Coordinates of C-alpha atoms in Angstrom, one line a residue:
M1 CA -1.7 14.9 10.5
Q2 CA 0.9 12.2 9.7
R3 CA 0.0 8.7 8.6
A4 CA 2.0 5.7 9.3
V5 CA 3.3 3.8 6.0
S6 CA 5.9 1.5 4.7
V7 CA 8.6 1.9 2.1
V8 CA 11.0 -0.2 0.1
A9 CA 14.4 1.8 -0.4
R10 CA 15.7 1.5 -4.0
L11 CA 19.3 2.7 -3.3
G12 CA 21.7 2.6 -0.4
F13 CA 19.2 2.6 2.4
R14 CA 21.1 0.8 5.2
L15 CA 19.2 0.3 8.4
Q16 CA 19.9 -1.5 11.6
A17 CA 17.8 -4.8 12.3
I18 CA 17.8 -4.1 16.2
P19 CA 17.2 -0.5 17.3
P20 CA 20.2 0.6 19.3
A21 CA 18.1 2.0 22.1
L22 CA 16.6 -1.4 22.8
C23 CA 19.4 -3.9 22.2
H24 CA 23.1 -3.4 23.2
P25 CA 25.9 -5.8 24.3
L26 CA 26.2 -6.6 27.9
S27 CA 28.9 -4.8 30.0
C28 CA 29.7 -4.9 33.9
A29 CA 28.7 -1.1 34.1
Q30 CA 25.1 -1.7 32.9
E31 CA 22.0 -2.6 34.9
V32 CA 21.5 -6.0 36.4
L33 CA 19.6 -7.9 33.7
R34 CA 16.9 -10.5 34.3
R35 CA 17.4 -14.1 32.9
T36 CA 15.0 -16.4 31.4
P37 CA 14.8 -20.0 32.4
L38 CA 16.8 -20.8 29.1
Y39 CA 19.7 -18.5 29.9
D40 CA 22.2 -21.3 30.3
F41 CA 20.7 -23.3 27.4
H42 CA 21.4 -20.2 25.1
L43 CA 25.1 -20.0 26.4
A44 CA 25.5 -23.7 25.7
H45 CA 24.2 -23.3 22.1
G46 CA 26.4 -20.4 21.2
G47 CA 23.9 -17.6 21.9
K48 CA 25.4 -14.1 21.8
M49 CA 23.7 -12.4 24.7
V50 CA 22.5 -8.8 24.7
A51 CA 20.5 -6.5 26.9
F52 CA 16.9 -6.0 25.9
A53 CA 14.1 -4.4 27.8
G54 CA 15.9 -5.2 31.1
W55 CA 16.6 -8.9 30.1
S56 CA 19.7 -10.8 28.9
L57 CA 18.6 -12.4 25.6
P58 CA 20.4 -13.9 22.6
V59 CA 20.6 -11.7 19.6
Q60 CA 21.8 -14.4 17.4
Y61 CA 23.6 -17.8 17.7
R62 CA 26.4 -19.3 15.5
D63 CA 24.4 -18.8 12.2
S64 CA 24.4 -15.4 10.7
H65 CA 21.3 -13.2 11.2
T66 CA 20.5 -13.5 7.5
D67 CA 20.7 -17.3 7.5
S68 CA 18.6 -17.5 10.7
H69 CA 16.0 -15.2 9.1
L70 CA 15.8 -17.2 5.9
H71 CA 15.7 -20.5 7.8
T72 CA 12.5 -19.2 9.6
R73 CA 10.9 -18.4 6.3
Q74 CA 11.8 -21.8 4.7
H75 CA 11.7 -24.2 7.8
C76 CA 11.1 -23.2 11.3
S77 CA 12.9 -21.6 14.2
L78 CA 12.7 -21.4 17.9
F79 CA 12.7 -18.1 19.7
D80 CA 12.9 -17.6 23.6
V81 CA 10.2 -15.0 24.4
S82 CA 10.0 -15.7 28.0
H83 CA 10.7 -12.0 28.8
M84 CA 7.0 -11.3 27.8
L85 CA 4.6 -10.5 30.6
Q86 CA 2.0 -13.3 30.9
T87 CA -0.9 -12.7 33.2
K88 CA -4.3 -14.4 34.1
I89 CA -7.4 -12.1 34.6
L90 CA -9.8 -14.1 36.9
G91 CA -13.2 -13.6 38.2
S92 CA -16.8 -13.2 36.7
D93 CA -16.1 -9.5 35.8
R94 CA -12.8 -10.3 34.1
V95 CA -14.2 -9.1 30.7
K96 CA -15.6 -6.0 32.2
L97 CA -12.2 -5.3 33.5
M98 CA -10.2 -5.8 30.3
E99 CA -12.7 -3.9 28.2
S100 CA -12.2 -1.0 30.4
L101 CA -8.5 -1.0 29.4
V102 CA -8.3 -2.0 25.9
V103 CA -9.8 -1.1 22.5
G104 CA -10.8 -4.7 21.5
D105 CA -14.3 -6.5 21.8
I106 CA -13.4 -9.1 24.5
A107 CA -16.9 -10.2 25.2
E108 CA -17.4 -11.5 21.6
L109 CA -14.3 -13.9 21.8
R110 CA -15.2 -17.5 21.6
P111 CA -13.7 -19.9 24.1
N112 CA -10.0 -20.3 23.5
Q113 CA -10.0 -17.5 20.8
G114 CA -7.5 -14.6 21.1
T115 CA -7.3 -11.1 19.7
L116 CA -4.6 -8.6 19.3
S117 CA -5.6 -5.4 21.2
L118 CA -4.1 -2.2 22.7
F119 CA -4.0 -0.6 26.0
T120 CA -4.6 3.1 25.5
N121 CA -4.6 6.3 27.6
E122 CA -7.3 8.8 28.0
A123 CA -5.9 10.8 25.0
G124 CA -6.1 7.6 22.8
G125 CA -2.4 7.0 22.7
I126 CA -1.2 3.5 22.7
L127 CA 0.4 2.3 26.1
D128 CA 1.1 -1.2 24.8
D129 CA -0.1 -3.8 22.3
L130 CA -1.0 -7.2 23.6
I131 CA -2.7 -10.4 22.8
V132 CA -5.9 -11.4 24.9
T133 CA -7.3 -14.8 24.9
N134 CA -10.6 -15.9 26.3
T135 CA -9.6 -19.3 27.6
S136 CA -12.0 -22.2 28.3
E137 CA -10.7 -22.6 31.8
G138 CA -12.6 -19.4 32.9
H139 CA -9.8 -16.7 32.7
L140 CA -8.4 -14.4 30.3
Y141 CA -4.7 -15.0 29.3
V142 CA -2.8 -11.9 28.4
V143 CA 0.6 -11.6 26.8
S144 CA 2.2 -8.1 26.7
N145 CA 5.6 -6.5 25.9
A146 CA 8.4 -6.9 28.4
G147 CA 9.4 -3.3 27.8
C148 CA 6.0 -2.2 29.2
W149 CA 6.1 -4.8 32.1
E150 CA 5.9 -2.4 35.0
K151 CA 3.4 0.1 33.5
D152 CA 1.2 -2.7 32.1
L153 CA 1.1 -4.6 35.4
A154 CA 0.4 -1.4 37.4
L155 CA -2.4 -0.5 35.0
M156 CA -4.2 -3.9 35.4
Q157 CA -3.5 -4.0 39.1
D158 CA -4.9 -0.6 39.6
K159 CA -8.1 -1.5 37.8
V160 CA -8.4 -4.8 39.6
R161 CA -8.3 -2.8 42.9
E162 CA -10.7 -0.2 41.6
L163 CA -13.3 -2.9 40.6
Q164 CA -12.8 -5.0 43.8
N165 CA -13.5 -1.8 45.8
Q166 CA -16.8 -1.6 43.8
G167 CA -17.6 -5.2 44.9
R168 CA -16.6 -6.7 41.5
D169 CA -15.4 -10.2 41.1
V170 CA -11.9 -9.9 39.6
G171 CA -8.3 -11.0 40.2
L172 CA -4.9 -10.9 38.6
E173 CA -2.2 -13.7 38.5
V174 CA 1.2 -13.1 37.1
L175 CA 2.5 -16.3 35.4
D176 CA 6.1 -17.3 35.8
N177 CA 6.0 -19.7 32.8
A178 CA 8.6 -19.6 30.1
L179 CA 7.4 -18.8 26.6
L180 CA 8.8 -20.3 23.4
A181 CA 7.8 -19.3 20.0
L182 CA 8.2 -21.9 17.2
Q183 CA 7.8 -20.1 13.9
G184 CA 7.9 -21.1 10.2
P185 CA 6.1 -23.1 7.5
T186 CA 7.1 -26.4 9.0
A187 CA 6.4 -25.4 12.7
A188 CA 3.0 -27.3 12.9
Q189 CA 4.6 -30.4 11.3
V190 CA 7.4 -30.3 13.9
L191 CA 5.1 -29.7 16.9
Q192 CA 2.5 -32.4 15.8
A193 CA 5.1 -35.1 16.5
G194 CA 5.1 -34.0 20.2
V195 CA 1.2 -33.6 21.0
A196 CA -1.8 -35.7 20.8
D197 CA -4.1 -33.0 19.9
D198 CA -4.7 -32.5 16.1
L199 CA -3.1 -29.0 15.2
R200 CA -5.3 -28.9 12.1
K201 CA -8.1 -27.9 14.3
L202 CA -6.2 -25.0 16.0
P203 CA -6.3 -22.1 13.6
F204 CA -4.5 -18.7 13.8
M205 CA -5.2 -16.8 17.1
T206 CA -6.6 -19.9 19.0
S207 CA -5.1 -21.8 21.8
A208 CA -5.4 -24.9 23.9
V209 CA -3.9 -26.5 26.8
M210 CA -2.0 -29.8 26.1
E211 CA 1.0 -31.9 26.9
V212 CA 4.0 -31.1 24.6
F213 CA 6.8 -33.6 24.2
G214 CA 6.0 -35.0 27.6
V215 CA 5.6 -31.6 29.4
S216 CA 2.0 -31.2 30.8
G217 CA 0.2 -27.9 31.3
C218 CA 1.4 -26.1 28.3
R219 CA -0.8 -23.6 26.5
V220 CA -0.2 -23.6 22.8
T221 CA -1.4 -20.5 20.8
R222 CA -1.3 -20.3 17.1
C223 CA 0.2 -17.0 16.7
G224 CA 3.6 -15.2 16.4
Y225 CA 5.6 -12.3 15.4
T226 CA 7.1 -13.3 12.0
G227 CA 4.2 -13.4 9.5
E228 CA 4.7 -17.3 9.2
D229 CA 2.6 -20.1 10.6
G230 CA 3.7 -21.0 14.1
V231 CA 2.9 -21.2 17.7
E232 CA 3.7 -19.6 21.1
I233 CA 3.9 -22.2 24.0
S234 CA 3.6 -21.0 27.5
V235 CA 5.5 -23.7 29.5
P236 CA 6.0 -24.5 33.1
V237 CA 9.5 -23.3 34.0
A238 CA 10.6 -26.8 35.0
G239 CA 9.9 -28.1 31.5
A240 CA 11.3 -25.3 29.6
V241 CA 14.7 -26.6 28.7
H242 CA 13.4 -30.2 28.1
L243 CA 10.8 -28.8 25.6
A244 CA 13.4 -26.6 23.8
T245 CA 15.7 -29.7 23.7
A246 CA 13.0 -31.9 22.2
L247 CA 12.2 -29.5 19.6
L248 CA 15.7 -28.9 18.5
K249 CA 16.1 -32.7 17.8
N250 CA 14.2 -32.2 14.6
P251 CA 16.6 -31.0 11.9
E252 CA 13.8 -28.6 10.7
V253 CA 14.3 -26.5 13.8
K254 CA 17.2 -24.0 14.6
L255 CA 17.4 -21.5 17.3
A256 CA 17.0 -17.8 16.4
G257 CA 17.4 -14.6 18.2
L258 CA 16.4 -11.0 18.4
A259 CA 18.0 -10.0 15.3
A260 CA 16.0 -12.3 13.1
R261 CA 12.8 -11.7 15.1
D262 CA 13.2 -8.0 14.3
S263 CA 13.8 -8.3 10.6
L264 CA 11.1 -11.0 10.3
R265 CA 8.4 -8.9 12.0
L266 CA 9.4 -5.9 10.0
E267 CA 9.0 -7.9 6.7
A268 CA 5.5 -8.9 8.0
G269 CA 4.5 -5.3 8.7
L270 CA 4.3 -5.9 12.5
C271 CA 4.8 -2.9 14.8
L272 CA 7.4 -2.9 17.6
Y273 CA 6.2 -0.8 20.6
G274 CA 8.5 2.1 21.5
N275 CA 9.6 2.5 17.8
D276 CA 6.5 2.3 15.5
I277 CA 3.9 3.0 18.1
D278 CA 3.8 4.6 21.4
E279 CA 1.8 6.9 23.8
H280 CA 1.8 9.6 21.0
T281 CA 0.3 7.3 18.5
T282 CA -3.3 6.6 18.2
P283 CA -4.8 3.2 17.2
V284 CA -6.0 4.8 13.9
E285 CA -2.6 6.2 13.0
G286 CA -0.7 3.1 14.0
S287 CA -3.0 0.8 11.8
L288 CA -2.7 2.5 8.5
S289 CA -0.2 1.7 5.7
W290 CA 3.3 2.2 6.4
T291 CA 6.2 4.3 4.9
L292 CA 9.0 7.1 5.7
G293 CA 8.7 10.4 7.0
T294 CA 10.3 9.8 10.3
V295 CA 11.9 6.3 10.3
T296 CA 10.6 4.2 13.1
S297 CA 12.0 0.7 12.1
G298 CA 14.0 -0.4 9.2
C299 CA 16.5 -3.1 8.2
P300 CA 17.8 -4.9 5.0
S301 CA 15.2 -7.6 4.1
P302 CA 17.0 -11.0 3.6
S303 CA 14.0 -12.3 1.8
L304 CA 13.5 -9.4 -0.6
K305 CA 17.2 -8.4 -0.7
K306 CA 16.1 -4.8 -0.4
N307 CA 16.1 -2.4 2.4
V308 CA 12.6 -1.9 4.0
A309 CA 11.3 0.6 6.8
M310 CA 8.2 1.7 8.7
G311 CA 7.7 5.4 9.5
Y312 CA 5.5 8.4 9.3
V313 CA 4.7 10.9 6.5
P314 CA 2.1 13.6 6.0
C315 CA -1.2 12.1 4.6
E316 CA -0.6 13.6 1.2
Y317 CA 2.6 11.4 0.7
S318 CA 1.1 8.2 2.0
R319 CA -0.4 6.6 -1.2
P320 CA 1.4 3.4 -2.3
G321 CA 3.7 4.1 -5.2
T322 CA 4.6 7.6 -4.0
M323 CA 8.3 8.3 -4.5
L324 CA 10.1 9.8 -1.6
L325 CA 13.6 11.3 -0.7
V326 CA 15.0 9.8 2.4
E327 CA 17.9 11.2 4.3
V328 CA 20.5 8.6 5.3
R329 CA 23.7 9.7 6.9
R330 CA 23.3 13.2 5.4
K331 CA 22.7 11.8 2.0
Q332 CA 19.4 11.7 0.1
Q333 CA 18.3 8.4 -1.2
M334 CA 15.2 7.4 -3.3
A335 CA 12.5 5.2 -1.8
V336 CA 8.9 4.3 -2.6
V337 CA 5.8 4.1 -0.5
S338 CA 4.7 0.3 -0.3
K339 CA 1.8 -1.7 0.8
M340 CA 2.1 -3.8 3.9
P341 CA 3.2 -6.4 4.6
F342 CA 6.5 -6.4 2.6
V343 CA 6.4 -10.3 2.5
P344 CA 3.0 -12.1 2.4
T345 CA 1.9 -13.7 5.7
N346 CA 1.4 -17.3 6.0
Y347 CA -0.8 -17.8 9.2
Y348 CA -2.8 -21.0 9.3
T349 CA -6.6 -20.5 9.1
L350 CA -9.4 -23.0 8.7
K351 CA -10.6 -23.3 5.0

């Protein structure tokens, strides 16, 4: 059995911030890519567009990847994550439907409380990771990965039809909203200027519908993929560019792309589906401490100024502090098993 663990490389361990299989420059010969509502906005702000999970997204802007990463840690950055699949699960049997597909206890979620959960197959392998929120509006709000869009949607739709055929009250609606992530220690301060709600009453993994900088009908969820305090804002398409523009007027905010998103989530010890977890990984294996055996994700950490990675090793080598030899470009380098996360998280919770 292998256990998922984390490592900090001591010598010469150079890893790419974006997995080559998931991110590459655009070319005419490649597939037709989907565009988010902010595509032209990205180009106007110097976004370098790449292909990611079937979408054209900015990998970075005029600032370097490292500068963008560190700005997020010290101030806050705005990410376009509109490629994520957003769905509503409707009906009085919505919880029954979702609990038949995920490992989480959805029935125990309080109104407007969310949880990270997993779609799994019959063998216990992870089909995708997702966030499920029990909204006070009478539906479940689900956000899952763009790379798993088709299979996630088919999974949920098949279960809806199955339960409907049993006379159950369930339904599914795909949201075409844009999704913006404002991440960093000053994110709440920036957002507070544009909302009437008191964000001090919105702790980590809770959400509320509110008007944001004049755009009504936005769902603001206190969560993110960087380890920092921040929010994800589901915003009607017509208001997406207005909202992004309003946020950028604050000098605390800079645009950030996929490169910074990947190194930030790796420092925070957050898995990337398809790299660190997949259908051959069980939830138990995927939730244990991280290090190298097989490298699944890795990059130079701008915050630590060291190289970090996630991966798998046999259980007997998974204890923190264990020294390992890692093969990098046919050369062996020293690394050490580390506890996760590499950089402490700074989520906002009620004291």
